[in-house]
PDB file of C-alpha atoms in Angstrom:
ATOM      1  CA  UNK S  37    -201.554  84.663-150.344  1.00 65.00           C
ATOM      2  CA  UNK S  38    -205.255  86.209-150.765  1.00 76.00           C
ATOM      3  CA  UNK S  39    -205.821  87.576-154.228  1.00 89.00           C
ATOM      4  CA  UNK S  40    -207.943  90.488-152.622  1.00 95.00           C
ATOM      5  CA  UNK S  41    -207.808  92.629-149.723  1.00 96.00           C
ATOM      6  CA  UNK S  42    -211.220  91.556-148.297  1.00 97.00           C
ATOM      7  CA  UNK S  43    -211.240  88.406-145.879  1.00 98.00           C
ATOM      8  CA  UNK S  44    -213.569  85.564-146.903  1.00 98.00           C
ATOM      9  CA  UNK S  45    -215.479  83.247-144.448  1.00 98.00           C
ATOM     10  CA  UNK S  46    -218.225  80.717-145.264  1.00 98.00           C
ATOM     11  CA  UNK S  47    -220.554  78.748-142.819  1.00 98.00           C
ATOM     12  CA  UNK S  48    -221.375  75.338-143.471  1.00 98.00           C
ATOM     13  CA  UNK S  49    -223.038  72.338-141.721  1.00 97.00           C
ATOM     14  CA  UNK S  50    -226.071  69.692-142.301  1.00 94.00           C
ATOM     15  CA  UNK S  51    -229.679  70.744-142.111  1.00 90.00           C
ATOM     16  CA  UNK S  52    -230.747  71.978-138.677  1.00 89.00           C
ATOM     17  CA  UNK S  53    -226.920  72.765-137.435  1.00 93.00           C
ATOM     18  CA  UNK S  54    -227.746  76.783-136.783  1.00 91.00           C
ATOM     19  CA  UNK S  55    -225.505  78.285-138.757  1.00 94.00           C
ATOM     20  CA  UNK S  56    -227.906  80.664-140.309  1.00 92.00           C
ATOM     21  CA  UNK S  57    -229.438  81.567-136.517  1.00 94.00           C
ATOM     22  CA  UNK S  58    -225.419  82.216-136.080  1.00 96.00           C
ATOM     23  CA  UNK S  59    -225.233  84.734-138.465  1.00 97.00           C
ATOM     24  CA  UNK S  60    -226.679  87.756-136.868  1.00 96.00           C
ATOM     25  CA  UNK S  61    -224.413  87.980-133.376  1.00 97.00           C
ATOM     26  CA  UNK S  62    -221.522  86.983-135.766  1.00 97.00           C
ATOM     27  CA  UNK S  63    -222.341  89.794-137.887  1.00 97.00           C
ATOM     28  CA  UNK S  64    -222.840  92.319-135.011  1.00 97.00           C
ATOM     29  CA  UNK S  65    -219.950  90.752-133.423  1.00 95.00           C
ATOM     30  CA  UNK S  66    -217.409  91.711-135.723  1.00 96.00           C
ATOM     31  CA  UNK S  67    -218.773  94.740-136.462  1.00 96.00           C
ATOM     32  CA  UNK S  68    -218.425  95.595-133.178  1.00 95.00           C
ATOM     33  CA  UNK S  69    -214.316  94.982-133.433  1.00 94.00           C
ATOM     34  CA  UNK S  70    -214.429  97.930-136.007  1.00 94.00           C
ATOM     35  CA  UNK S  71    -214.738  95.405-138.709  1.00 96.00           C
ATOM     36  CA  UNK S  72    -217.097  95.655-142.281  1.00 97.00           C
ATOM     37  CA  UNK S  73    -218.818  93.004-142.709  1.00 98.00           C
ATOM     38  CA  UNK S  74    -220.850  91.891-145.560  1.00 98.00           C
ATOM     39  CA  UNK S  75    -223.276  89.075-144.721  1.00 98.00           C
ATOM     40  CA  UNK S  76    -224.789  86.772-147.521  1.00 98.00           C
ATOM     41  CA  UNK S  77    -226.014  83.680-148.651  1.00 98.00           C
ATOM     42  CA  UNK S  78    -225.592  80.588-150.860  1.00 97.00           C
ATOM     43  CA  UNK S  79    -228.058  79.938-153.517  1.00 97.00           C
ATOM     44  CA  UNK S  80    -228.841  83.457-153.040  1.00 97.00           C
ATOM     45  CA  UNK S  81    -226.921  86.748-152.462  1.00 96.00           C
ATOM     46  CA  UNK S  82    -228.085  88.321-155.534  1.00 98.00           C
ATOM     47  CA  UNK S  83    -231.583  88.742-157.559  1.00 98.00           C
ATOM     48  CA  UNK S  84    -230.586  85.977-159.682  1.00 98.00           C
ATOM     49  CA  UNK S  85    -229.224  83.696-157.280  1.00 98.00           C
ATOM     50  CA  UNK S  86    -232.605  84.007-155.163  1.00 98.00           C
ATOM     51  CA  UNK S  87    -234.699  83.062-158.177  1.00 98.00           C
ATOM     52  CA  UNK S  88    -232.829  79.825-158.586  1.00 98.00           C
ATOM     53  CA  UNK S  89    -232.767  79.338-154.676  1.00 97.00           C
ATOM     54  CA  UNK S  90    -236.423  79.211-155.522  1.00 96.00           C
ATOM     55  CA  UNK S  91    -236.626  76.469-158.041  1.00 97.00           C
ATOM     56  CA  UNK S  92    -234.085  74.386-156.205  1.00 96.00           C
ATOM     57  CA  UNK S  93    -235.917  74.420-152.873  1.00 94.00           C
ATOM     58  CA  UNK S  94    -239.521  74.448-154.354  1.00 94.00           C
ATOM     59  CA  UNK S  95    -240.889  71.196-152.475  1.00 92.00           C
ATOM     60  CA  UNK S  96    -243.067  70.320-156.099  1.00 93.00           C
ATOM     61  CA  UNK S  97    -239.772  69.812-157.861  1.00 95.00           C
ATOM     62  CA  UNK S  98    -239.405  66.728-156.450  1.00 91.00           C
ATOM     63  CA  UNK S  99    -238.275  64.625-159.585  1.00 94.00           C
ATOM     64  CA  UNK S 100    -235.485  66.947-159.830  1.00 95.00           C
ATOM     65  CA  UNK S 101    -232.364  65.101-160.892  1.00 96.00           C
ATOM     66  CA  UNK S 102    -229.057  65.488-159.068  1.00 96.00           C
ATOM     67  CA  UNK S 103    -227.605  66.841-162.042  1.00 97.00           C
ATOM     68  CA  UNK S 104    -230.167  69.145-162.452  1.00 97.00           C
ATOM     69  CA  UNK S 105    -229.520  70.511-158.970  1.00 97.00           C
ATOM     70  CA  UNK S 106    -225.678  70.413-159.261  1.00 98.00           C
ATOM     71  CA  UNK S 107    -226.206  72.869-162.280  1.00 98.00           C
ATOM     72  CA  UNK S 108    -228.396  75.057-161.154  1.00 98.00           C
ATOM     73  CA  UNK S 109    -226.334  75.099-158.281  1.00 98.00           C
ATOM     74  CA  UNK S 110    -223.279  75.717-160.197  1.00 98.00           C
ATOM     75  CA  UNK S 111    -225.384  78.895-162.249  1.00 98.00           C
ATOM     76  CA  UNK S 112    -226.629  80.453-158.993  1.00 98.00           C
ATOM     77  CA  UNK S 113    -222.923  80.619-157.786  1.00 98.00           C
ATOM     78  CA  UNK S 114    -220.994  82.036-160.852  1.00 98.00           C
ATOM     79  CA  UNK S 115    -223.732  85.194-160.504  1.00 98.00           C
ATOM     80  CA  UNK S 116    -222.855  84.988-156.780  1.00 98.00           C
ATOM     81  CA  UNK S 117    -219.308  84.949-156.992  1.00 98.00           C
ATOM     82  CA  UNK S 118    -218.802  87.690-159.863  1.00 98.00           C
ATOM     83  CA  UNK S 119    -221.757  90.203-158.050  1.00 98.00           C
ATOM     84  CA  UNK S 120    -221.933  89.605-154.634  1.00 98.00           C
ATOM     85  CA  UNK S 121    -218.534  88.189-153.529  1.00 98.00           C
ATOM     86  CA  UNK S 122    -215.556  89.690-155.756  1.00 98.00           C
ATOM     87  CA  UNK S 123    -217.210  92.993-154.694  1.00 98.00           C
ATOM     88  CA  UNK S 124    -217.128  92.673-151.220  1.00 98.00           C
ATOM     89  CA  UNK S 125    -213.451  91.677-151.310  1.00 98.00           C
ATOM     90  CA  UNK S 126    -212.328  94.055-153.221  1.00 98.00           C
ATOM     91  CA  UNK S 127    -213.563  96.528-150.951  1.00 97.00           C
ATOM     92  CA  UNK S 128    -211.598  95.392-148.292  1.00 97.00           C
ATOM     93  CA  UNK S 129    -215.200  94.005-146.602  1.00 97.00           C
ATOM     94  CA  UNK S 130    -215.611  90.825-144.484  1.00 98.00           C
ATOM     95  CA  UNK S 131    -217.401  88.800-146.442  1.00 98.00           C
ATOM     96  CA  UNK S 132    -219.083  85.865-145.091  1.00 98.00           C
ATOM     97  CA  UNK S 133    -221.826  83.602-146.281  1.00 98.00           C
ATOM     98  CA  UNK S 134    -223.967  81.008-145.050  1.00 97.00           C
ATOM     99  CA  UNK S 135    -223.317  78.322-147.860  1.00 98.00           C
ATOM    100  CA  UNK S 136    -220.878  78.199-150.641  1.00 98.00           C
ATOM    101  CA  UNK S 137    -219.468  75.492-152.809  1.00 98.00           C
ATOM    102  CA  UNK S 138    -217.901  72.826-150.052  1.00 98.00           C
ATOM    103  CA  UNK S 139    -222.128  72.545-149.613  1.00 98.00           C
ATOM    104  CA  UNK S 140    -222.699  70.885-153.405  1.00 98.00           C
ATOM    105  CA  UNK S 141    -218.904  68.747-152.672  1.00 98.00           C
ATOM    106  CA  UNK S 142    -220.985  67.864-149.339  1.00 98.00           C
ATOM    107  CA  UNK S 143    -224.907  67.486-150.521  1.00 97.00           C
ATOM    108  CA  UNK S 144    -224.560  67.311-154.384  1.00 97.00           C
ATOM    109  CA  UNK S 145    -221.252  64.762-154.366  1.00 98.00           C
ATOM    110  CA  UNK S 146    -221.145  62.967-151.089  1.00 98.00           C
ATOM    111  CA  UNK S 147    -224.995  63.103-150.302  1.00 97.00           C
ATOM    112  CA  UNK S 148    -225.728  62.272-154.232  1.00 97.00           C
ATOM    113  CA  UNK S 149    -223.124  60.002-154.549  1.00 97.00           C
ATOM    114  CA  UNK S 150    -221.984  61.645-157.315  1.00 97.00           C
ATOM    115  CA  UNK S 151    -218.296  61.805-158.682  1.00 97.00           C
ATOM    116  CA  UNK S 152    -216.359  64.458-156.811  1.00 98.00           C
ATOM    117  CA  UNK S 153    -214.268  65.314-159.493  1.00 97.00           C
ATOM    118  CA  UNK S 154    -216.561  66.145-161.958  1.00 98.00           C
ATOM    119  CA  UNK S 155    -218.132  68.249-159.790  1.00 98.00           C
ATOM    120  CA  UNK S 156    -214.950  69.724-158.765  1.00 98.00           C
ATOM    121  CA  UNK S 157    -214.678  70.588-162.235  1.00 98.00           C
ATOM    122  CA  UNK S 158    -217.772  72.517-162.440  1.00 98.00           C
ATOM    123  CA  UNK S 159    -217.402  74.580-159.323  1.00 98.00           C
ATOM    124  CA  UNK S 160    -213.834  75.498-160.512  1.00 98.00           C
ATOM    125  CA  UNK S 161    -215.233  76.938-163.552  1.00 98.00           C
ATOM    126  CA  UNK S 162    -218.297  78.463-161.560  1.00 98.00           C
ATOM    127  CA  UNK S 163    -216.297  79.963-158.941  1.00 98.00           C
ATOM    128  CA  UNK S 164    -212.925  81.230-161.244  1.00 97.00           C
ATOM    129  CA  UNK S 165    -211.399  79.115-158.311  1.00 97.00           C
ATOM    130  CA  UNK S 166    -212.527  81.425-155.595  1.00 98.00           C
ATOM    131  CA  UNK S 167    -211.785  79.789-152.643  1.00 98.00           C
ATOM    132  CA  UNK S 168    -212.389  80.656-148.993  1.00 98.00           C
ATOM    133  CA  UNK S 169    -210.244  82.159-146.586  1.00 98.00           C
ATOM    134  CA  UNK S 170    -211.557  80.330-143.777  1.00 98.00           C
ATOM    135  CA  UNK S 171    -214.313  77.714-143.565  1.00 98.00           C
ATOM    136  CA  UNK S 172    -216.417  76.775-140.256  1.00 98.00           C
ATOM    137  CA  UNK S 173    -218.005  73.636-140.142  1.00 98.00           C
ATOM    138  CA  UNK S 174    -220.714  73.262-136.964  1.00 98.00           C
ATOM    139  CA  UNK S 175    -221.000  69.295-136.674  1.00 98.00           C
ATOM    140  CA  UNK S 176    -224.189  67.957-135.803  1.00 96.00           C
ATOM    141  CA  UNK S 177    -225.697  64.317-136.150  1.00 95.00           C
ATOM    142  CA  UNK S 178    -228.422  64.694-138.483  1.00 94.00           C
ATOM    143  CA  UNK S 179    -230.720  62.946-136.106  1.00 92.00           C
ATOM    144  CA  UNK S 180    -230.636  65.533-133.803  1.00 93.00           C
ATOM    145  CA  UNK S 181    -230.599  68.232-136.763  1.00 90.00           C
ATOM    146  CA  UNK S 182    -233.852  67.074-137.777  1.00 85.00           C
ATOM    147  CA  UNK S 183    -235.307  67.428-134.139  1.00 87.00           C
ATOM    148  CA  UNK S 184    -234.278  70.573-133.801  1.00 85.00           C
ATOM    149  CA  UNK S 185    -235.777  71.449-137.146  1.00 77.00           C
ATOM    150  CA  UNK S 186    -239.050  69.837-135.936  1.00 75.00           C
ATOM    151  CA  UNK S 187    -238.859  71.597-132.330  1.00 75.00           C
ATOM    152  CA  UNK S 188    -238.470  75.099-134.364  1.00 73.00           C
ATOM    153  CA  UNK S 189    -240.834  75.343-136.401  1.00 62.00           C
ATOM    154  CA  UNK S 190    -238.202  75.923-139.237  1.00 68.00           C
ATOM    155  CA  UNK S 191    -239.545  75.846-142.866  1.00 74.00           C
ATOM    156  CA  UNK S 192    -239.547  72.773-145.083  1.00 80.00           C
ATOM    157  CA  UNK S 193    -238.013  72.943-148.360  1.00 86.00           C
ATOM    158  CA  UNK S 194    -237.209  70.250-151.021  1.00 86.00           C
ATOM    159  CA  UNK S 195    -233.212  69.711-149.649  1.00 85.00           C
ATOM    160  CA  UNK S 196    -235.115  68.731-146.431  1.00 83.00           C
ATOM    161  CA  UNK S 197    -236.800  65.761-147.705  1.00 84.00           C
ATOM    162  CA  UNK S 198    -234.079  63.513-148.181  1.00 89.00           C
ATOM    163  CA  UNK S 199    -234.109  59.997-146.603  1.00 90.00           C
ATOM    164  CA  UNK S 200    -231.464  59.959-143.456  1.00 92.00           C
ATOM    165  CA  UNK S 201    -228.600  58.029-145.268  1.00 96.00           C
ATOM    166  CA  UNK S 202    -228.576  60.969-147.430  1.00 95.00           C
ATOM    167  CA  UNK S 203    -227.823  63.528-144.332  1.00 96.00           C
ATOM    168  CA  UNK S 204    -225.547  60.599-142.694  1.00 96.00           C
ATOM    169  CA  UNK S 205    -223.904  60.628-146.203  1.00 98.00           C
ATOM    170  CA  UNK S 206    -223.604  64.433-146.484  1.00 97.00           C
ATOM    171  CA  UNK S 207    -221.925  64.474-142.803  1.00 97.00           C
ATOM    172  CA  UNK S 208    -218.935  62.244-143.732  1.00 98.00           C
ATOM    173  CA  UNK S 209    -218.430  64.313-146.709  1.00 98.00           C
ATOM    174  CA  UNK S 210    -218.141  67.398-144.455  1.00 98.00           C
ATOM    175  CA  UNK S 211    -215.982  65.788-141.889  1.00 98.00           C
ATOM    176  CA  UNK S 212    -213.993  64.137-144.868  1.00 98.00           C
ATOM    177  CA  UNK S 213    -213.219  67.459-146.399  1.00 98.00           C
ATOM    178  CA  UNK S 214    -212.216  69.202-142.905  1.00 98.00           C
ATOM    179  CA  UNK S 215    -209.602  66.856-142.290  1.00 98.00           C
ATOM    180  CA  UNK S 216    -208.060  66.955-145.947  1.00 98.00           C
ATOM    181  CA  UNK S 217    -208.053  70.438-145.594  1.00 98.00           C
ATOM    182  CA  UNK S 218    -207.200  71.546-141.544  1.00 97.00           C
ATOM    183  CA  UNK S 219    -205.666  75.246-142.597  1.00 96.00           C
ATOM    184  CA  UNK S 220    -209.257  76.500-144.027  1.00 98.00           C
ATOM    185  CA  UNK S 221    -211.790  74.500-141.764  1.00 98.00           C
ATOM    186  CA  UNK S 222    -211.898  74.467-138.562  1.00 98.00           C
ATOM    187  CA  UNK S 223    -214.838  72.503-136.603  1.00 98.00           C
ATOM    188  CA  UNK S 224    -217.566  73.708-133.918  1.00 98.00           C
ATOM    189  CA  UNK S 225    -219.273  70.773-132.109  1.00 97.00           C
ATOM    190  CA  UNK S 226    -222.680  71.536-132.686  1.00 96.00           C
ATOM    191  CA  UNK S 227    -224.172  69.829-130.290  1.00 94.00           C
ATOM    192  CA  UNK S 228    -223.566  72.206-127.468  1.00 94.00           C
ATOM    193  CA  UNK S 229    -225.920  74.452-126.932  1.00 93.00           C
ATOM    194  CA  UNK S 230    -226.394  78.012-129.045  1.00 94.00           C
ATOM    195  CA  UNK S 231    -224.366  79.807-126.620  1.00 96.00           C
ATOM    196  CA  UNK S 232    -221.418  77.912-126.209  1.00 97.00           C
ATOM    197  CA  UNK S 233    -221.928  77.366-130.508  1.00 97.00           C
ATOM    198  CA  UNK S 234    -221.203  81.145-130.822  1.00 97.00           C
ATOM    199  CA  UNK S 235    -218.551  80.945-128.008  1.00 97.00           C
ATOM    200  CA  UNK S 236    -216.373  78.617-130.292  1.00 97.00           C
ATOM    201  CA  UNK S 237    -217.264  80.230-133.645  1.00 97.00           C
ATOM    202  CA  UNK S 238    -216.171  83.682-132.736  1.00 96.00           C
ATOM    203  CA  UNK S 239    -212.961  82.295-131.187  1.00 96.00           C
ATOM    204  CA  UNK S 240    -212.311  80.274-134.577  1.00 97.00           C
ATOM    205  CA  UNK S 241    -212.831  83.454-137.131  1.00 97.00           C
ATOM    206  CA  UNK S 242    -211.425  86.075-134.079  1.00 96.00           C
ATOM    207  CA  UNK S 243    -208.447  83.993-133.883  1.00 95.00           C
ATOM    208  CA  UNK S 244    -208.254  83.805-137.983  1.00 96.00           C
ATOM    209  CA  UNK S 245    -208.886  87.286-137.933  1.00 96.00           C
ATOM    210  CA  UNK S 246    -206.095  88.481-135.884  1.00 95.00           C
ATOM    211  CA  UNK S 247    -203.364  85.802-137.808  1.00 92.00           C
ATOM    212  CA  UNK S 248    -204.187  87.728-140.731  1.00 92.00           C
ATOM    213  CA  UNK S 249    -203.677  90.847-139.353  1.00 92.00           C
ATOM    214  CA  UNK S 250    -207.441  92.260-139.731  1.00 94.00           C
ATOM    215  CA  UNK S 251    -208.152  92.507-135.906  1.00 89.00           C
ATOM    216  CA  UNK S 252    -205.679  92.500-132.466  1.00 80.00           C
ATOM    217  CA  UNK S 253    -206.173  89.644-130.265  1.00 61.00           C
ATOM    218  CA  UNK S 254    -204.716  88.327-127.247  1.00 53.00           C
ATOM    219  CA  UNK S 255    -201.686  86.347-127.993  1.00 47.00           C
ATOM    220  CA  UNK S 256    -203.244  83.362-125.550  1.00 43.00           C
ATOM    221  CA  UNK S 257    -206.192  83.347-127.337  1.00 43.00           C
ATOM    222  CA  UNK S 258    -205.129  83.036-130.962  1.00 42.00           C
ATOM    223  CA  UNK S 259    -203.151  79.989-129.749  1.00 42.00           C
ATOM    224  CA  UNK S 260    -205.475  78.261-128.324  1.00 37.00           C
TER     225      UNK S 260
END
């Protein structure tokens, strides 16, 4: 049972997956069903949380150590969950963020190889145990990621310079913690192109969506 009236849905996926260029027709999307929706973003989401964002994906803080980064992490999300979040939800709003906490189990833990439970332990107290409603994983090799990253133009930042057995590292996490966890993730192959990307997303949250009440849906296509 949800501890607020809101709804809360999080994006995730390695470097060059598209969540973020997901974000706007998913936004405009649901809005379009009636819905309010409150888009944000992990480290970020807040004046604070974009001033750490800064420090932890400044490319000359290289020397950084992972527990360094898992803490700043870790400070960047308690401001996010108590003044962007909590907010939104108890408002009734959509909230939905590119980024939240299964990103440090994924980057931080698996990608680090750090131990999971200690860092379990610091997101608990970080978060107040906020969890989210629904997360959507879009899959992607991290070779192809990184092309795609290359192709566009995208901006380097420090989480991008990581040698590959990092991002192959950070993938198995992801697809680890989907399948311990089937009723809050749900996977998009993201290998398909944009199109058919969004196509599957906004079936996964629609579907979520109308399960929970927030939005009507055809019967056939909440059980697919």
């Amino acid at each position: 049972m949800r501890k607020y009236p809101g709804y809360f849905i999080t994006l995730e996926g390695g470097e060059g997956c598209g969540k973020t260029c997901q974000m706007p027709p998913l936004i405009e999307f649901l809005r379009q069903k009636g819905l309010t929706v409150y888009p944000t973003r992990e480290p970020g989401g807040n004046p604070i949380g974009e001033q750490i964002r800064e420090v932890l994906h400044n490319k000359e803080n290289v020397k950084m150590h992972p527990r360094t980064e898992t803490l700043l992490y870790q400070a960047a999300r308690a401001q996010f969950v108590e003044e962007t979040v909590i907010p939104g939800l108890t408002e009734g709003q959509i909230v939905i963020s590119d980024r939240y906490f299964d990103s440090t189990l994924a980057y931080q833990g698996y990608g680090h190889q750090r131990d999971i439970r200690e860092i379990l332990s610091l997101i608990n107290y970080a978060t107040g145990g906020l969890t989210p409603d629904l997360t959507v994983l879009i899959d992607l090799d991290p070779k192809i990621g990184d092309e795609r990253k290359k192709v566009n133009g995208s901006e380097i930042n420090r989480m991008d310079l990581m040698p590959p057995e990092f991002y192959k590292r950070v993938r198995a996490g992801y697809l680890k913690m989907a399948k311990e966890d089937p009723g809050r993730w749900a996977i998009v192959d993201g290998n398909q192109s944009r199109e058919l990307v969004f196509a599957d997303l906004r079936r996964e949250i629609e579907n979520r969506l109308a399960l929970s009440g927030f939005i009507e849906s055809d019967r056939r296509s909440v059980e697919r």
